[in-house]
Structures are given as structure tokens and as C-alpha cells.
PDB file of C-alpha atoms in Angstrom:
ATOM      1  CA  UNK A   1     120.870 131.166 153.707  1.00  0.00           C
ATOM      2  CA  UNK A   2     123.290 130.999 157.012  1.00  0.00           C
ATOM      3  CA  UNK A   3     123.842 127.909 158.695  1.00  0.00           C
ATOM      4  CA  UNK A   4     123.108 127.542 162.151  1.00  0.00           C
ATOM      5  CA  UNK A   5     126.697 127.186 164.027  1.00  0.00           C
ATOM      6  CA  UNK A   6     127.487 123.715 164.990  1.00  0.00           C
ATOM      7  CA  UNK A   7     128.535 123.083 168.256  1.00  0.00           C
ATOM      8  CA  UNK A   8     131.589 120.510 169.180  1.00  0.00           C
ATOM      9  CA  UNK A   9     130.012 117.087 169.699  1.00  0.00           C
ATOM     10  CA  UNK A  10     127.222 118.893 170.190  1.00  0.00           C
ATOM     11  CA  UNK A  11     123.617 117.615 169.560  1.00  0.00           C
ATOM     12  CA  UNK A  12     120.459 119.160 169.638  1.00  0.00           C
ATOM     13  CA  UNK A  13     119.707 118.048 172.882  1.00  0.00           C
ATOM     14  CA  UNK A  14     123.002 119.066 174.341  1.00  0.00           C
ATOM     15  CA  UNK A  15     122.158 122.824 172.924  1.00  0.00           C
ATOM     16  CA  UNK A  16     118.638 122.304 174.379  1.00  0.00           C
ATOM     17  CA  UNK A  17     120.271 121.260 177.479  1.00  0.00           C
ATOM     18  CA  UNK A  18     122.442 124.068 177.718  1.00  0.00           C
ATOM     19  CA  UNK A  19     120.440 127.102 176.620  1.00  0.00           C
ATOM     20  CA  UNK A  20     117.836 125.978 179.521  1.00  0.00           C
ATOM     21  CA  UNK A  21     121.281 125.647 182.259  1.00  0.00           C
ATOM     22  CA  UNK A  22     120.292 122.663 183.307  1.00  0.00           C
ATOM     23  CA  UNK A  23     123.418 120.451 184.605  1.00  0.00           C
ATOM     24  CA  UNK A  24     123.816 117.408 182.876  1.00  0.00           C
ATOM     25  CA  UNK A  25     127.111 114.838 182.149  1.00  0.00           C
ATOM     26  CA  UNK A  26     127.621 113.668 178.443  1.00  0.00           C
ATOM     27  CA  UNK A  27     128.216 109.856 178.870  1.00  0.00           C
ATOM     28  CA  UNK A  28     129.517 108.439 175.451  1.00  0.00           C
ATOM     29  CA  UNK A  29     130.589 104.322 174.592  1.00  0.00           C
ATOM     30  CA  UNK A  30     131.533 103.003 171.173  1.00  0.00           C
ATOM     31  CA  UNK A  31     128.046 101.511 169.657  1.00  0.00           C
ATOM     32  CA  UNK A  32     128.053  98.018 168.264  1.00  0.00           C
ATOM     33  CA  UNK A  33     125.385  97.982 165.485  1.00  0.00           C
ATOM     34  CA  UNK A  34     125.008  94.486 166.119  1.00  0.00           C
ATOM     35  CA  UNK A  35     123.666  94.788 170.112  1.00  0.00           C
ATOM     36  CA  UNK A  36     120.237  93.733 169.967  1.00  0.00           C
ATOM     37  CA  UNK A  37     118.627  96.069 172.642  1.00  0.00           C
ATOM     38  CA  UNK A  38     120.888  99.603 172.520  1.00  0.00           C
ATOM     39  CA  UNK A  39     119.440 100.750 175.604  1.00  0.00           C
ATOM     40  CA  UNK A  40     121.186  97.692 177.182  1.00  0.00           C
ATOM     41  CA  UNK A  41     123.976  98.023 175.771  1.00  0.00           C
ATOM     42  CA  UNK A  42     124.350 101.386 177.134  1.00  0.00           C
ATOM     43  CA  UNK A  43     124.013  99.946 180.554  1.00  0.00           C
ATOM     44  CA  UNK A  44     126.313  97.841 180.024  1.00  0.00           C
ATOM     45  CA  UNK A  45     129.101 100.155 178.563  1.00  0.00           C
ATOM     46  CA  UNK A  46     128.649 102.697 180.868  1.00  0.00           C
ATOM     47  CA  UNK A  47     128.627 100.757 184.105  1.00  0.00           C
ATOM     48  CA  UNK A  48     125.079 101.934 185.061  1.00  0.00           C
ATOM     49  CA  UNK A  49     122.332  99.926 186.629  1.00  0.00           C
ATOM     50  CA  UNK A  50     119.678  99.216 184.023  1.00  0.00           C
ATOM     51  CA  UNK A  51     117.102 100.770 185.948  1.00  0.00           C
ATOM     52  CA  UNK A  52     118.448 104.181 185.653  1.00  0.00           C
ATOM     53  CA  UNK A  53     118.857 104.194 181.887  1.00  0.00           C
ATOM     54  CA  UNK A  54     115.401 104.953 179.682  1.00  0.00           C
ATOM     55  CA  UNK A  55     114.714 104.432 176.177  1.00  0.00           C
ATOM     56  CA  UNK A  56     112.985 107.161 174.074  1.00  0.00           C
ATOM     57  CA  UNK A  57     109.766 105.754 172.221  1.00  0.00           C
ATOM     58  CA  UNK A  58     107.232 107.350 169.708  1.00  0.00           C
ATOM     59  CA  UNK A  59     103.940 106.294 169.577  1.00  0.00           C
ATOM     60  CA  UNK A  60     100.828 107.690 167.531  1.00  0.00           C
ATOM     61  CA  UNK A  61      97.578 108.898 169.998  1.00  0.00           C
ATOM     62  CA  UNK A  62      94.204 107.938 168.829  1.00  0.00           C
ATOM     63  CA  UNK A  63      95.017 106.943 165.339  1.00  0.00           C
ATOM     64  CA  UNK A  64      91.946 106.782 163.241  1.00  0.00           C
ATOM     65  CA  UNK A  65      90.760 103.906 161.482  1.00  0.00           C
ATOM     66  CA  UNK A  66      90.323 104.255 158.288  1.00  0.00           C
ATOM     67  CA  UNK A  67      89.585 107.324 157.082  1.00  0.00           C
ATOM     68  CA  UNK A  68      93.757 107.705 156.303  1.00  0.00           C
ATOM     69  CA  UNK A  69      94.598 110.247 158.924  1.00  0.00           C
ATOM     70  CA  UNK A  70      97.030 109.490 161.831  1.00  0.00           C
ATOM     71  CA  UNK A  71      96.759 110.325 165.231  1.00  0.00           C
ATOM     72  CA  UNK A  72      98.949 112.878 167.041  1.00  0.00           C
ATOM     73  CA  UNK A  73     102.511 111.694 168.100  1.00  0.00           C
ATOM     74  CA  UNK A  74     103.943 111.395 171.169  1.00  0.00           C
ATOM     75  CA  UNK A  75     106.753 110.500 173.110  1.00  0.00           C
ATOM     76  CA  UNK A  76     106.980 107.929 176.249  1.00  0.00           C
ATOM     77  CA  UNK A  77     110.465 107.502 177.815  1.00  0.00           C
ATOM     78  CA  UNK A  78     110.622 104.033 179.959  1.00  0.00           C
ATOM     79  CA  UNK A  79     113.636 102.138 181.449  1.00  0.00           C
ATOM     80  CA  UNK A  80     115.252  99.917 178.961  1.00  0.00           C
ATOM     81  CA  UNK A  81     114.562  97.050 181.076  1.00  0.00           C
ATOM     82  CA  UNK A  82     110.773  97.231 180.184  1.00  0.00           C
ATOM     83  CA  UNK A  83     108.490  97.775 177.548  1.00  0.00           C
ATOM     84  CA  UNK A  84     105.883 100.654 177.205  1.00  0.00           C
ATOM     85  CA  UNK A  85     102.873 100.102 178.295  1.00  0.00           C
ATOM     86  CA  UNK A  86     100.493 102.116 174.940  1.00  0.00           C
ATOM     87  CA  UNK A  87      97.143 101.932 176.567  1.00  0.00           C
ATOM     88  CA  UNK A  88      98.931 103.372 180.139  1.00  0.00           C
ATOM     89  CA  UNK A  89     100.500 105.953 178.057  1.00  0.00           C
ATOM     90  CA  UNK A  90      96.888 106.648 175.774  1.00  0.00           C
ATOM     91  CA  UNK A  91      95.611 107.277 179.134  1.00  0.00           C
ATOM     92  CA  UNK A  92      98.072 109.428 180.960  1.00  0.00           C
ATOM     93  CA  UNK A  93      97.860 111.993 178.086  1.00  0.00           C
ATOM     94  CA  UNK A  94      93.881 111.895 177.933  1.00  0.00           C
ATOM     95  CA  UNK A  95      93.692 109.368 174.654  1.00  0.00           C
ATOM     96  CA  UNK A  96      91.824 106.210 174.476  1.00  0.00           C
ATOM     97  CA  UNK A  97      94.516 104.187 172.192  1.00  0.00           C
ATOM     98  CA  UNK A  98      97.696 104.682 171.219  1.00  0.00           C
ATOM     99  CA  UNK A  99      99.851 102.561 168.318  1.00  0.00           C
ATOM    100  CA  UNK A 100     104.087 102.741 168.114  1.00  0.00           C
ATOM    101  CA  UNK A 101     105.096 104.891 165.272  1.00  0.00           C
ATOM    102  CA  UNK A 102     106.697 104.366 162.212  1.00  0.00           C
ATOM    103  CA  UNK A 103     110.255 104.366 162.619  1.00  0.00           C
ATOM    104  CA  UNK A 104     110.667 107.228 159.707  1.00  0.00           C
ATOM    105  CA  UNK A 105     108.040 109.195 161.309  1.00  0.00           C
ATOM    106  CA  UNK A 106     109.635 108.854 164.193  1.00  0.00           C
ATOM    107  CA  UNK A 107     112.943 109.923 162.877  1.00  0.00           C
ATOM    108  CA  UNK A 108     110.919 112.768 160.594  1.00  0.00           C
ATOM    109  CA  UNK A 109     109.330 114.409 163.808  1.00  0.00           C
ATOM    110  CA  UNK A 110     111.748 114.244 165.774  1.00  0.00           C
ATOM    111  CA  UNK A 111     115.008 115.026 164.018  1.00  0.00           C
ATOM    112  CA  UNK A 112     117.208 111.872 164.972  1.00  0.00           C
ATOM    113  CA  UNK A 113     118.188 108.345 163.844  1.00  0.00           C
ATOM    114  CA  UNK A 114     115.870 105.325 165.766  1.00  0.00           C
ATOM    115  CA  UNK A 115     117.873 103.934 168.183  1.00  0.00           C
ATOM    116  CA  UNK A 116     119.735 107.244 169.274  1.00  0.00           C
ATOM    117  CA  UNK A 117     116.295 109.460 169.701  1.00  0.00           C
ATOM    118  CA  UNK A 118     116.379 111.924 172.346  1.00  0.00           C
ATOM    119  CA  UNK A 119     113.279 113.241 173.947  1.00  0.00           C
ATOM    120  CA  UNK A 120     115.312 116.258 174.205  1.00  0.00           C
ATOM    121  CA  UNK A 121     115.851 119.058 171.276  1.00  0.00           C
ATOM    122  CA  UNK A 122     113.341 117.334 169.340  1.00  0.00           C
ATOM    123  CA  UNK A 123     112.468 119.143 165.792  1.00  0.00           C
ATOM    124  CA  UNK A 124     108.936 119.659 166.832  1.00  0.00           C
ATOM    125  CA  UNK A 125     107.537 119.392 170.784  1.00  0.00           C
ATOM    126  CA  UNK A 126     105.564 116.062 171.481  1.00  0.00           C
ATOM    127  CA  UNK A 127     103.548 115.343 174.062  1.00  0.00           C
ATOM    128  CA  UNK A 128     105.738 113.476 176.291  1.00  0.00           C
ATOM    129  CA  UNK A 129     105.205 111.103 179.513  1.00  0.00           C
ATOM    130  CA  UNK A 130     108.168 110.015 181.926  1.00  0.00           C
ATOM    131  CA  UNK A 131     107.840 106.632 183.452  1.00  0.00           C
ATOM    132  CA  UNK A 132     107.203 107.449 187.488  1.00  0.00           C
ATOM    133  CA  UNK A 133     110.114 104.962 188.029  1.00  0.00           C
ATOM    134  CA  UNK A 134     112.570 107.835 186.959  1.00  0.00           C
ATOM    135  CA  UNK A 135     111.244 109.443 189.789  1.00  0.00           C
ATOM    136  CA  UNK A 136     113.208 106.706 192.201  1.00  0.00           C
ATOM    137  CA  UNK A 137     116.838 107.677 191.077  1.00  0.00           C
ATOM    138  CA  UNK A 138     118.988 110.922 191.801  1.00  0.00           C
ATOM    139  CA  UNK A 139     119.689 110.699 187.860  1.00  0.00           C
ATOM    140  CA  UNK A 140     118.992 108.864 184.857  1.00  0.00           C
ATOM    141  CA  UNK A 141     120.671 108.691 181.481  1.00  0.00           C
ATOM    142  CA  UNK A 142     118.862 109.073 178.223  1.00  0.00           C
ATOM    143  CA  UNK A 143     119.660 108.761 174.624  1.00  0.00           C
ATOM    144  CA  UNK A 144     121.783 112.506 173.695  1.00  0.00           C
ATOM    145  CA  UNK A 145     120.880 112.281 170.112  1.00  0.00           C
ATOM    146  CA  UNK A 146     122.790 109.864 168.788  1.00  0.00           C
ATOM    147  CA  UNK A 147     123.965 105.933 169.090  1.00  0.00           C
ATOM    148  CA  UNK A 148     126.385 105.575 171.618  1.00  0.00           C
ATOM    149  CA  UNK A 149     125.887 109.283 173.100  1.00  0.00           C
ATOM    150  CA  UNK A 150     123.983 109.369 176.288  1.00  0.00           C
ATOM    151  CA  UNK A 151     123.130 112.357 178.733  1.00  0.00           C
ATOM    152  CA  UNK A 152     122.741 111.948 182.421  1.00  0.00           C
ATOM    153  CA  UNK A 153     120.657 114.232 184.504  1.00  0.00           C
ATOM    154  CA  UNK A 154     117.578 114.416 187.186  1.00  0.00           C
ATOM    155  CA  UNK A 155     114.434 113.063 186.034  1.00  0.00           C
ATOM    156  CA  UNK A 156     112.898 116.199 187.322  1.00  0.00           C
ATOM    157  CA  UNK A 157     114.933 118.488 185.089  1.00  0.00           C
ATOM    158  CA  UNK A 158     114.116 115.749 182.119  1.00  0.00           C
ATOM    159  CA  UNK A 159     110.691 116.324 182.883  1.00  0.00           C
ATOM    160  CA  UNK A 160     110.978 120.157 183.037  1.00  0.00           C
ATOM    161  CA  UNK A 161     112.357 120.856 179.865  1.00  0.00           C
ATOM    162  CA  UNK A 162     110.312 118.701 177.676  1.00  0.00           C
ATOM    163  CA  UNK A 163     107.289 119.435 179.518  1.00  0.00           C
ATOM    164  CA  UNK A 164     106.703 116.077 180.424  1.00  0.00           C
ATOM    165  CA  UNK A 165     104.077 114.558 182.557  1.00  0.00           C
ATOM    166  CA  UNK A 166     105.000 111.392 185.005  1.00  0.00           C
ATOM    167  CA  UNK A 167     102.520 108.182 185.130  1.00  0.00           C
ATOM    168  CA  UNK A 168     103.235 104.430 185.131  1.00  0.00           C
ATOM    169  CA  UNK A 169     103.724 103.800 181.669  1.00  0.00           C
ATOM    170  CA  UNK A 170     106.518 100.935 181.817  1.00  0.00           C
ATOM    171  CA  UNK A 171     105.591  96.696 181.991  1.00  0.00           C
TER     172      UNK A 171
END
């Protein structure tokens, strides 16, 4: 079986990125495992206003209750300044609840660590909802796949390539 060429520093996000042309600027810092909120801590390192930078979250749609089946997951990227908002996110993708994911489902689904998830080049396509407050900035900086690697782009071009829809979502 071949393996699929790796890329320089690449992730799959920055492939993702790149096979679609959309511009983007890698913006890397050296993680310290100890921070206790990464997406400030990228603020922080990279001299960018908190506002601009978003955290990548999973959460499951409409799990059941009881009957051992879990609901559909999804993805809702907010500024790392707030928290996500489940029912506004239930809501903005037609659910009536939503619950945050398991961390290793999270990192299952989507193909990265927790803490350095991207919402792009996921292993599977989530639903996906982009806080309307990305909306407000020329660019914004999410996570590039792993700890300590950020991407910055327009929330527009976010939104395009991982189909995302925009609503309030962020508290």
C-alpha cells in the first residue's frame, strides 16, 4: 500500500487549504502544555487581539437518550474569548439539543489531537457553524492542525471551504 506524500510542515488543513487556492498565512508559536486555555495562549504568542482568534469545538446533535446511539457530530468554531453556546448551535443546524463530544471522538472524527483541532481537512466533513462575530474581522486565525500551529485567513473563505453556516453561537 503507497503512502500518501507528506508535505513539509504540512497538515491536513494546510493541503486542504491549498488544493482549494485559498490564501492563507501559517502563524506558528512554541506551545506550553501547561497554558490553561490554548486558544489564549495563541493570542498571546502571536500578538493578535483575542477576538480574532477561534477555537474549534465538537459537539454531538440530538443525542438520544437511552437507547445507546449518539447523535450526529458537529463542529462550532467560536472566539477563544467565549464559550459555545450548544442550544444556539442545536438550533442553527436544525437540532433541538446538542451535548460537547468526547474528546477521543472528537480526535477519532476528525483526525487531530484536542487542543490543536482544525475545522479544516477534517477526516470526515461535519456539519459546521462559524460564530457571526468572525464576520467583523478582515481575518481570523484558527487552529492549523496542531498545538502551536495556527492558520490565518478570511472568515468567508473559512466558511467556504468547510461549508459552514454563520449564526450567533458564542456567550
Amino acid at each position: 500500500m503507497a503512502k500518501k506524500p507528506k508535505t513539509a510542515g504540512g497538515t491536513p488543513a494546510t493541503v486542504a487549504l491549498t488544493a482549494a487556492g485559498i490564501a492563507f498565512e501559517v502563524r506558528a508559536y512554541e506551545h506550553d502544555p501547561r497554558a490553561e486555555s490554548y486558544g489564549l495562549e495563541a493570542a498571546e504568542a502571536l500578538d493578535a487581539d483575542p477576538a480574532r482568534v477561534f477555537k474549534t469545538l465538537l459537539a454531538s446533535l440530538d443525542p438520544s437518550t437511552g437507547s445507546g446511539q449518539r447523535g450526529r457530530l458537529v463542529v462550532g468554531i467560536v472566539p477563544v474569548t467565549g464559550q459555545l453556546d450548544l442550544k444556539a448551535l442545536a438550533r442553527a443546524l436544525g437540532g433541538s439539543k446538542a451535548v460537547m463530544a468526547e474528546v477521543a471522538a472528537a480526535e477519532r472524527a476528525t483526525g487531530y489531537v484536542a487542543g490543536g483541532i482544525s475545522p479544516i481537512g477534517q477526516k470526515r466533513a461535519h456539519p459546521t457553524v462559524l460564530d457571526s462575530s468572525a464576520l467583523n474581522h478582515d481575518t481570523i486565525l484558527v487552529s492549523g492542525g496542531r498545538r502551536g500551529f495556527d492558520l490565518e485567513l478570511a472568515p468567508r473563505d473559512l466558511a467556504a471551504i468547510t461549508a459552514a453556516v454563520t449564526a450567533t453561537i458564542g456567550r
